[in-house]
Short mmCIF file of C-alpha atoms and ligand atoms in Angstrom, two decimals:
data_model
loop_
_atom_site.label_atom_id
_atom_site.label_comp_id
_atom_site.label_asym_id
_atom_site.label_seq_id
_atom_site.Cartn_x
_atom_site.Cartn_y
_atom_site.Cartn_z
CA UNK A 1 -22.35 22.28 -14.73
CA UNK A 2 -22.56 24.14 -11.25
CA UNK A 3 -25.48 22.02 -10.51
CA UNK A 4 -23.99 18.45 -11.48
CA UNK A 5 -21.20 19.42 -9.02
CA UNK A 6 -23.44 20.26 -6.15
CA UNK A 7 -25.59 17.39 -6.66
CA UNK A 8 -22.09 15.67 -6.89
CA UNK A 9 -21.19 16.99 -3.35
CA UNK A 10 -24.41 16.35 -1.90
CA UNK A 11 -24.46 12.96 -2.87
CA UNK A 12 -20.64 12.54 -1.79
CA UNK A 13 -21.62 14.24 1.41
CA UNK A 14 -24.59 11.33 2.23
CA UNK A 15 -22.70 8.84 1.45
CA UNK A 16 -19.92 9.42 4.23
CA UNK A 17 -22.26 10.40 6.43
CA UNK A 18 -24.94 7.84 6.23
CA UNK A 19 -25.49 4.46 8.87
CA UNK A 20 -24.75 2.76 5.23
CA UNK A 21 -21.28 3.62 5.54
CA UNK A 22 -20.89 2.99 9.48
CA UNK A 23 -22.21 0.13 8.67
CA UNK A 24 -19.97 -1.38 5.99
CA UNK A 25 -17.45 1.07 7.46
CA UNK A 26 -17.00 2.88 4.56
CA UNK A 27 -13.85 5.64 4.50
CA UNK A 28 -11.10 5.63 6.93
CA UNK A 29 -11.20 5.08 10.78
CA UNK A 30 -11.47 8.11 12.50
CA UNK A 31 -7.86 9.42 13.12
CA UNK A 32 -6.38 9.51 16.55
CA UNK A 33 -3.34 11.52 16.23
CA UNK A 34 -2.10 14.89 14.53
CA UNK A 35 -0.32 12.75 11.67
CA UNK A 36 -3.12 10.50 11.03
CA UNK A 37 -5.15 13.59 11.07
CA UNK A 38 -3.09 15.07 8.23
CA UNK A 39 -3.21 11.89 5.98
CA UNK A 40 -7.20 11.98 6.57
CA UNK A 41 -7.08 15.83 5.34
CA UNK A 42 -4.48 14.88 3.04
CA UNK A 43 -6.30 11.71 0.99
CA UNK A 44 -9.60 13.79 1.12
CA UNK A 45 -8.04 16.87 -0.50
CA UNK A 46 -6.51 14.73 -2.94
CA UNK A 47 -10.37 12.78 -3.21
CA UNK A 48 -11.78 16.04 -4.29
CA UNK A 49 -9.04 17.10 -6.96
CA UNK A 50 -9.47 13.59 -8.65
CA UNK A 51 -13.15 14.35 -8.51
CA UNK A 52 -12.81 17.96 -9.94
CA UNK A 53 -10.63 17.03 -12.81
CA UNK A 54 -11.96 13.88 -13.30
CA UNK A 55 -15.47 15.81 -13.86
CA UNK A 56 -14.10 18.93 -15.85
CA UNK A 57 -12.48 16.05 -18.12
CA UNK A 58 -15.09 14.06 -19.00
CA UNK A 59 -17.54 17.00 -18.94
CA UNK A 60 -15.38 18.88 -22.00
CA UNK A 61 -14.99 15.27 -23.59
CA UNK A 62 -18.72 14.75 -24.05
CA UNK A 63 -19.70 17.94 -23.76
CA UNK A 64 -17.47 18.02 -27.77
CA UNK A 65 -18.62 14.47 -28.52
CA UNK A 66 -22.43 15.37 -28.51
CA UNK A 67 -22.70 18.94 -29.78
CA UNK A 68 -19.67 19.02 -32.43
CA UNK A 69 -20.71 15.72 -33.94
CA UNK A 70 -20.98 15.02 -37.67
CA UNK A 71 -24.53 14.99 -37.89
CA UNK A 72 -25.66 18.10 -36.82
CA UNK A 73 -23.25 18.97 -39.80
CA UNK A 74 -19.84 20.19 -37.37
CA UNK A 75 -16.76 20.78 -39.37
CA UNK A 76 -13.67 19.97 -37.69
CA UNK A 77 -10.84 22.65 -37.54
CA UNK A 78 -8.03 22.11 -39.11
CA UNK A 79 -4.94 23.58 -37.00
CA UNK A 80 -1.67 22.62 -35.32
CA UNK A 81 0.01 24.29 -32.88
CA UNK A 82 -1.34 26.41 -30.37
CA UNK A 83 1.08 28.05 -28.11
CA UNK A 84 -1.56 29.61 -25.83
CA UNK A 85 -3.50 26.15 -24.84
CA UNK A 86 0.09 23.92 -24.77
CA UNK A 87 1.50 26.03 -22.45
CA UNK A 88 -1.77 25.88 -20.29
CA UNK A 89 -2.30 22.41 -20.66
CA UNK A 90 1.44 22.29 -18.89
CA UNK A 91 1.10 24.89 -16.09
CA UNK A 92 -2.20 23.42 -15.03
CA UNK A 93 -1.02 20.02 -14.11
CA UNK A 94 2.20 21.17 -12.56
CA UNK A 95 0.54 23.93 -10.54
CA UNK A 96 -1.67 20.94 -9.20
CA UNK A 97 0.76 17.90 -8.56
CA UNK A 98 2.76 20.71 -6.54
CA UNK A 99 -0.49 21.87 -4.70
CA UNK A 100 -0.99 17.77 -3.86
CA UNK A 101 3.50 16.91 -3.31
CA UNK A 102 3.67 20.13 -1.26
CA UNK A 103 1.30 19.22 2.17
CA UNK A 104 2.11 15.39 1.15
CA UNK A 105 6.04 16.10 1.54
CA UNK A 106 5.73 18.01 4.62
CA UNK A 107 3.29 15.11 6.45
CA UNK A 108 5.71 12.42 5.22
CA UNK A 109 8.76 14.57 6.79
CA UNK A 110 6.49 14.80 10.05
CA UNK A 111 5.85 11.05 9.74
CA UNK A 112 9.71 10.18 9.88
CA UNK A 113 10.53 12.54 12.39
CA UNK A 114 11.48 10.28 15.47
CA UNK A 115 13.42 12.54 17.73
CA UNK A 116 12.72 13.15 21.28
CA UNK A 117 10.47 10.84 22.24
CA UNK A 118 9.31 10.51 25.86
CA UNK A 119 8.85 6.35 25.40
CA UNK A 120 10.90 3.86 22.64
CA UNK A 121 9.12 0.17 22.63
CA UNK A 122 10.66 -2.38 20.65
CA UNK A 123 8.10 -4.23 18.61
CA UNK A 124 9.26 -7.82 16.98
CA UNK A 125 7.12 -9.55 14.62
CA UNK A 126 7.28 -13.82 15.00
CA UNK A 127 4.90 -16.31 13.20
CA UNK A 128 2.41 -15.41 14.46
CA UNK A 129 2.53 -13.08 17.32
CA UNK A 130 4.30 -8.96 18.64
CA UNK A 131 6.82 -9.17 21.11
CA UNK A 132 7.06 -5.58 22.37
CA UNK A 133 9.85 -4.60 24.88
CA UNK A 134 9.96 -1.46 26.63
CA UNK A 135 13.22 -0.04 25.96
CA UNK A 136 13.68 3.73 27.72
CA UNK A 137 11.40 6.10 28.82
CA UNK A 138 12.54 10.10 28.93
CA UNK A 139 11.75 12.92 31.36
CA UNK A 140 8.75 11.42 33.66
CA UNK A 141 9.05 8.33 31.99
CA UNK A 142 12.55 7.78 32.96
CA UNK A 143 13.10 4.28 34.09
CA UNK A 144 9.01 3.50 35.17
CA UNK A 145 8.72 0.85 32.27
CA UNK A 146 12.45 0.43 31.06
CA UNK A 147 12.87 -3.82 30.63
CA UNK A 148 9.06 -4.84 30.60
CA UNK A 149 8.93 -7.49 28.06
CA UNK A 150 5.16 -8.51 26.47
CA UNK A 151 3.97 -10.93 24.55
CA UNK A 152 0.72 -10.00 22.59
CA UNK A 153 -1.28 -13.32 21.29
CA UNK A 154 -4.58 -13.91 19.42
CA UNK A 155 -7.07 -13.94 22.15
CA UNK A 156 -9.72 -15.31 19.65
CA UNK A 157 -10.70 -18.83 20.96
CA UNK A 158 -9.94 -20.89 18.56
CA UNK A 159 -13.54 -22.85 18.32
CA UNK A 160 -15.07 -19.60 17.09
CA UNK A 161 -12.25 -19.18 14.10
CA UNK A 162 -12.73 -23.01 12.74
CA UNK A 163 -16.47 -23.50 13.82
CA UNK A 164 -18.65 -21.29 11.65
CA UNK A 165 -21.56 -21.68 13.65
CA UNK A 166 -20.05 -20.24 16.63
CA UNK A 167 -20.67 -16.66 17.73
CA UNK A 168 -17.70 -14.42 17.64
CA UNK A 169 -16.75 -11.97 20.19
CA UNK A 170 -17.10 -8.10 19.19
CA UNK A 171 -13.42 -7.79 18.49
CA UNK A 172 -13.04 -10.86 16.57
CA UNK A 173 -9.21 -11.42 15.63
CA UNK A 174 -8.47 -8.09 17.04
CA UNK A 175 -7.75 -9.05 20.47
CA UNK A 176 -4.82 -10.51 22.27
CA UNK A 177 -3.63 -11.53 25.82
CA UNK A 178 -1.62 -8.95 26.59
CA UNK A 179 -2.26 -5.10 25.14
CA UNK A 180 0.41 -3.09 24.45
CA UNK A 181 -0.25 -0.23 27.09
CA UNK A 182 1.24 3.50 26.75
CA UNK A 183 0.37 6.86 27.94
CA UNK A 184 -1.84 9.54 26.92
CA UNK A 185 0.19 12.40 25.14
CA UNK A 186 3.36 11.00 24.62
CA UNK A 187 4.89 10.82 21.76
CA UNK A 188 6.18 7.28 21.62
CA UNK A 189 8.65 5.72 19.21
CA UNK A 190 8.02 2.31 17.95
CA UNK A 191 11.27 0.66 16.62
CA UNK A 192 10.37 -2.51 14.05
CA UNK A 193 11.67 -5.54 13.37
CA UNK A 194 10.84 -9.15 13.43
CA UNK A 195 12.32 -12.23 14.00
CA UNK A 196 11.73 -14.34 11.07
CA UNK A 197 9.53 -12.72 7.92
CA UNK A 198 8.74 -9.10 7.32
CA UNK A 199 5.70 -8.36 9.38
CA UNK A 200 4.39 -5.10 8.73
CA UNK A 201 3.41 -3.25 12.43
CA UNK A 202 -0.03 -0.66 11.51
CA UNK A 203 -2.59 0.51 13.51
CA UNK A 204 -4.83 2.93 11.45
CA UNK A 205 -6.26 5.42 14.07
CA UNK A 206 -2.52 6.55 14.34
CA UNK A 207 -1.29 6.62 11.18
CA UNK A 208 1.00 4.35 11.51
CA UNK A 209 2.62 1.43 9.22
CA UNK A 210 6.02 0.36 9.52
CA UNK A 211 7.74 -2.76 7.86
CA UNK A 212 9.30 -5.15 10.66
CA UNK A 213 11.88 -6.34 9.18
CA UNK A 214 14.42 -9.42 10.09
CA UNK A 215 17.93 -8.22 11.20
CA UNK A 216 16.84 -4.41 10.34
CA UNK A 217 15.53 -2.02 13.00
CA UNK A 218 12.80 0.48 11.86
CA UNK A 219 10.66 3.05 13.40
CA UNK A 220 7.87 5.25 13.20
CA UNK A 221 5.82 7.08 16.13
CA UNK A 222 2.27 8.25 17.18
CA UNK A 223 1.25 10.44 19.87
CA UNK A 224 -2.45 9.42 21.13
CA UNK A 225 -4.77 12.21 22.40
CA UNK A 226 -6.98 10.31 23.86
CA UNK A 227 -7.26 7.21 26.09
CA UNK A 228 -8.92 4.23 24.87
CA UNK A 229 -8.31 0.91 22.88
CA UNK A 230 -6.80 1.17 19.26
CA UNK A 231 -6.99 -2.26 17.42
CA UNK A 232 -4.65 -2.75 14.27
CA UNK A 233 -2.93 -5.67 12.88
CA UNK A 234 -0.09 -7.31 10.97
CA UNK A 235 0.15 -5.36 7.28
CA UNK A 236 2.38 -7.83 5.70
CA UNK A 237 1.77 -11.43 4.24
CA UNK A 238 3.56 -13.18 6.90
CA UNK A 239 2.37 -17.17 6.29
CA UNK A 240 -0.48 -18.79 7.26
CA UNK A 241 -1.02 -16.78 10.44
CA UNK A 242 -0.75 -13.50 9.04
CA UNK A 243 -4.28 -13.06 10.23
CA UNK A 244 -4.52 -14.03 13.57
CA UNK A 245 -1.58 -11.53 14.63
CA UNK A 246 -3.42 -8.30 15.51
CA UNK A 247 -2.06 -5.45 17.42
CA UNK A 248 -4.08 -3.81 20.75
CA UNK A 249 -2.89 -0.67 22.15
CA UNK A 250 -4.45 0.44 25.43
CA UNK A 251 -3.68 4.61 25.85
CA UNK A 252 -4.05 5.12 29.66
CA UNK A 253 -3.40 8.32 31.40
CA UNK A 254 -0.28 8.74 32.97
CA UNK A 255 -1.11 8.19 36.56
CA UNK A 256 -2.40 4.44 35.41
CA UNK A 257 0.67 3.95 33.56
CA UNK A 258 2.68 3.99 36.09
CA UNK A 259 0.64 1.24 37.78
CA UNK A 260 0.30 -0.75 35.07
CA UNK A 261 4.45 -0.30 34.93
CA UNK A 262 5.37 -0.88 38.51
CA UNK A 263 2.60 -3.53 38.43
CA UNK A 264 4.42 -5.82 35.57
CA UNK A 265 7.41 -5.41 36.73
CA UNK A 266 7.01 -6.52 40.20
CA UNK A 267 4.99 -9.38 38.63
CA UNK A 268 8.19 -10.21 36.50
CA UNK A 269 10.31 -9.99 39.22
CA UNK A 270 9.21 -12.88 41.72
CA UNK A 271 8.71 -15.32 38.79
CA UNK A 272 12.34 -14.87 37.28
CA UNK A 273 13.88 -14.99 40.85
CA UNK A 274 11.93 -18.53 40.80
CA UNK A 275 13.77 -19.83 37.96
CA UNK A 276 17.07 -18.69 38.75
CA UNK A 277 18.21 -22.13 39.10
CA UNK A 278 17.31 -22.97 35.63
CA UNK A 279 20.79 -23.45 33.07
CA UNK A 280 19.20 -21.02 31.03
CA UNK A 281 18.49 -17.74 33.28
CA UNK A 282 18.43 -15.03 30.54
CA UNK A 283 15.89 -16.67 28.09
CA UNK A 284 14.13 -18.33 31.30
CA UNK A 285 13.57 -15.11 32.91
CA UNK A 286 12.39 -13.62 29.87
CA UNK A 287 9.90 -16.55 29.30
CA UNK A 288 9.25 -16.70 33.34
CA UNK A 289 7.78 -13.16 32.91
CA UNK A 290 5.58 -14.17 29.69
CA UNK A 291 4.29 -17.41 31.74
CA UNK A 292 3.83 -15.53 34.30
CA UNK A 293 1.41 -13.27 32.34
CA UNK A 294 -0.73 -15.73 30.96
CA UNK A 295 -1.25 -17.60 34.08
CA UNK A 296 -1.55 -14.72 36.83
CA UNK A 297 -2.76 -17.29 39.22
CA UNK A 298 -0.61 -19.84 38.51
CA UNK A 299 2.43 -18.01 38.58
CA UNK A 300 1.70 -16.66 42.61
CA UNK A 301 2.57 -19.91 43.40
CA UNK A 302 5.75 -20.96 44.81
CA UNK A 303 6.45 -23.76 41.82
CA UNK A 304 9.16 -22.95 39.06
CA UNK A 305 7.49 -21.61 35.94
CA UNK A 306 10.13 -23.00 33.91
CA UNK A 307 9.39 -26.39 34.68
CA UNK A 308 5.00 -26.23 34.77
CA UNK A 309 4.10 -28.02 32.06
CA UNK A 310 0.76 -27.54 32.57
CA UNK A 311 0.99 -23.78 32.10
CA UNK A 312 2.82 -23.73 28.66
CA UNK A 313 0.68 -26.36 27.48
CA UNK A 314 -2.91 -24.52 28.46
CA UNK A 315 -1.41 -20.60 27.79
CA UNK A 316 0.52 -22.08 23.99
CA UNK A 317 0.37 -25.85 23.06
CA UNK A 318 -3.27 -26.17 23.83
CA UNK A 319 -4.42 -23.53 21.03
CA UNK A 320 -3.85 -26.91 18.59
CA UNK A 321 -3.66 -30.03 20.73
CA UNK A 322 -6.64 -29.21 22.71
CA UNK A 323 -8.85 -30.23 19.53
CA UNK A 324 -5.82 -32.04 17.51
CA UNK A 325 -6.35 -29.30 14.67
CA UNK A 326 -3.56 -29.17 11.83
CA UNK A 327 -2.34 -32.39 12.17
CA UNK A 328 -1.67 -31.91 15.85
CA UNK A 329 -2.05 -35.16 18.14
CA UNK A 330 -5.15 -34.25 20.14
CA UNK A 331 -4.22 -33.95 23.95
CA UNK A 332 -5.02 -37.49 25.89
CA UNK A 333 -5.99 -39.22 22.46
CA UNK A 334 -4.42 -42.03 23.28
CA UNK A 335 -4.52 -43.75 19.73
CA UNK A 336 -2.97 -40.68 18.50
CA UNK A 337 -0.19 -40.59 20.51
CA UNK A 338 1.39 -44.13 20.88
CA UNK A 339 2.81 -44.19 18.23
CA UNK A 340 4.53 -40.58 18.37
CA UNK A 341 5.51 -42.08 21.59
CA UNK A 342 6.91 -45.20 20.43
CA UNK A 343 8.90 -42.76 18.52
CA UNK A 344 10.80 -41.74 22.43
CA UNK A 345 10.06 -38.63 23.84
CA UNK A 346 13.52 -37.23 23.27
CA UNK A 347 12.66 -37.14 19.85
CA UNK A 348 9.12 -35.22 20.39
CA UNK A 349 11.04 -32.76 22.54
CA UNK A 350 13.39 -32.48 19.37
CA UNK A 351 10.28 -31.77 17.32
CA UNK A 352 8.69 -29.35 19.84
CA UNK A 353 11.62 -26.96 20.21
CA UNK A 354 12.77 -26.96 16.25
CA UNK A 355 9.56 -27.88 14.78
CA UNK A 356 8.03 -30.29 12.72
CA UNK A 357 6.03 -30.32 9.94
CA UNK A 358 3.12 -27.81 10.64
CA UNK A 359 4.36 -27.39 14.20
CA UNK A 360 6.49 -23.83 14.45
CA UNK A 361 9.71 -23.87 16.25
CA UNK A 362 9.08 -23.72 20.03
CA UNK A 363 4.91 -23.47 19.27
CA UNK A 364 5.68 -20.21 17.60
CA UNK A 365 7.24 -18.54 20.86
CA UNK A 366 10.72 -18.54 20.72
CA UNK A 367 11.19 -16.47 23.65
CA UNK A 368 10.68 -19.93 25.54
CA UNK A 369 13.36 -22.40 26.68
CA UNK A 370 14.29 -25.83 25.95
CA UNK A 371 13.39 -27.01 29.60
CA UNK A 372 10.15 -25.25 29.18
CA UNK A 373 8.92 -26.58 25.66
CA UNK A 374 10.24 -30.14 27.40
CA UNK A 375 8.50 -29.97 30.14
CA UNK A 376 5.16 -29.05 28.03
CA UNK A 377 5.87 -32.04 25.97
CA UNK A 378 6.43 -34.29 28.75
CA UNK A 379 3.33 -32.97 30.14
CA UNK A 380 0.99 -34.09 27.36
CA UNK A 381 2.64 -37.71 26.73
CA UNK A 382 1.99 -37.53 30.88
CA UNK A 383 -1.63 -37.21 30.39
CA UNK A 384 -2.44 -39.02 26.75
CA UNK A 385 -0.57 -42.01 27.62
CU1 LIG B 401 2.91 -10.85 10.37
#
């Protein structure tokens, strides 16, 4: 018996350990954080119970089955009751599930405890992308990110997702535009919630999975030790998206967080001034800011955001009317457009900003405003006309 269960070990042991399992990445990812530490300690303590009973059980079953069988002429006792082996048989499992609920408890209470955190980011799921807004930083923190709005999107090109033949970046469909970047050693609170489905916001390496759900604010936190990039994605069938909506967190030390923070919001701030004269100036600034991020260069110029056209339609509408996939017109096929245009353009802005058919609401980005989503539409019937 003591040598099955070495040989058991060993072989247990190999298997973790071996370029097999990098390879097919086998196990968990390696934790990041002191909780997602715990649930790695925690799942492989409860890995080697399951394999110690599950052993010792089938062990005594067959060790019975072959040497108390009928033909090597076994009698079977005849007894009921036996005080001794039912009250063993009902210590033994308690005394385990409380070994296994004890540590689990006291990581799950760890897990929920939010207090006191030195950053809170808001994190919204849409079809099919994070908003994350920085909501109040504590202690150093105080006030160096507080109002920084992101939008995170697929950063897969589209050509490599729907043509098989082409070769896919290293982080294929788990990279965006724009990372959600926080600093080293903070503990920093993630509130959920999402803006149409449940989304479901999880990021492995920090032990972290929390329902976003619409019209209820959750949260969870992690605390990264180390810098780097930690990929994750959306945990919750969400539609027909759900897996082109992953989650990037960049963990920078502190010193480049404030950069990155005074950077973005000094970015923001230009571009929103710029579309002050818009009707809209809440949503437009908000939108100005996530323009402005996907077209850096664009946006230094001195022309409204809000009204470019151009920009909304190459940093959103072109992910589908560039090649005219899911029913979308292709942009300047002529033939495919006349007769949405004979259809009057007021109507095709209708359609843009509430959606139509496979189209989402506002191209999936309802942070955007009317004028902008117009302005993108009368920027393609522009140029396919
Ligand atoms: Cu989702």
């Amino acid at each position: 018996m003591k040598k099955v269960l070495s040989l058991l070990a060993v072989a247990f042991a190999a298997l973790a350990n071996s370029p097999l399992a990098a390879a097919v990445q086998f196990g968990f990812q390696d934790p990041e954080t002191p909780i997602a530490r715990q649930i790695y300690s925690l799942h492989t303590l409860i890995l080697w119970i399951c394999v110690v009973i599950f052993v010792l059980v089938f062990g005594a079953m067959f060790y019975a089955i072959i040497n108390h069988r009928k033909s090597v002429g076994h009698k079977a006792a005849q007894f009921h009751e036996n005080t001794q082996v039912e009250i063993i048989w009902t210590l033994v499992p308690f005394l385990i599930l409380m070994g296994m609920a004890w540590p689990a408890t006291k990581t799950i209470i760890e897990m929920k405890d939010t207090s006191n955190p030195d950053l809170t980011i808001k994190a919204t799921g849409y079809q099919w992308l994070w908003g994350y807004e920085y909501v109040k930083g504590e202690g150093d923190l105080a006030g160096v990110s507080d109002g920084i709005q992101i939008f995170s999107r697929l950063a897969t090109p589209m050509e490599q997702i729907y043509d098989k033949s082409a070769n896919k970046d290293d982080h294929y469909l788990l990279e965006v535009d724009h990372e959600l970047v926080v600093p080293v050693n903070k503990k920093i609170r993630i509130l959920t919630t999402a803006a149409d489905v449940i989304h479901s916001w999880w990021v492995p390496a920090f032990g972290v999975k929390q329902d976003a759900i619409p019209g209820y604010i959750r949260d969870t936190w992690f605390k990264a030790e180390k810098t780097g990039v930690y990929r994750g994605q959306c945990a919750e069938l969400c539609g027909k998206e759900h897996g082109f909506m992953p989650i990037v967190v960049r963990v920078v030390d502190n010193a480049e967080f404030q950069d990155w923070a005074s950077k973005h919001r000094s970015d923001a701030s230009p571009a929103a001034a710029t579309s002050a004269p818009s009707a809209e100036a809440a949503p437009a600034a908000a939108e100005a800011t996530q323009v402005a991020a996907a077209e850096p260069a664009a946006s230094s110029g001195a022309s409204a955001p809000a009204a470019d056209g151009k920009a909304t339609y190459d940093g959103l509408c072109s992910a589908c009317h560039a090649m005219g996939i899911a029913g979308a017109p292709k942009f300047g096929d002529k033939a495919a457009w006349a007769p949405r245009i004979a259809q009057g353009v007021d109507t095709l802005h209708q359609h843009a900003i509430h959606g139509f058919k496979t189209m989402p609401a506002k191209g999936g980005n309802p942070a955007l405003s009317d004028a902008t989503v117009m302005a993108a539409v009368d920027y393609m019937v522009s140029q396919s006309k």
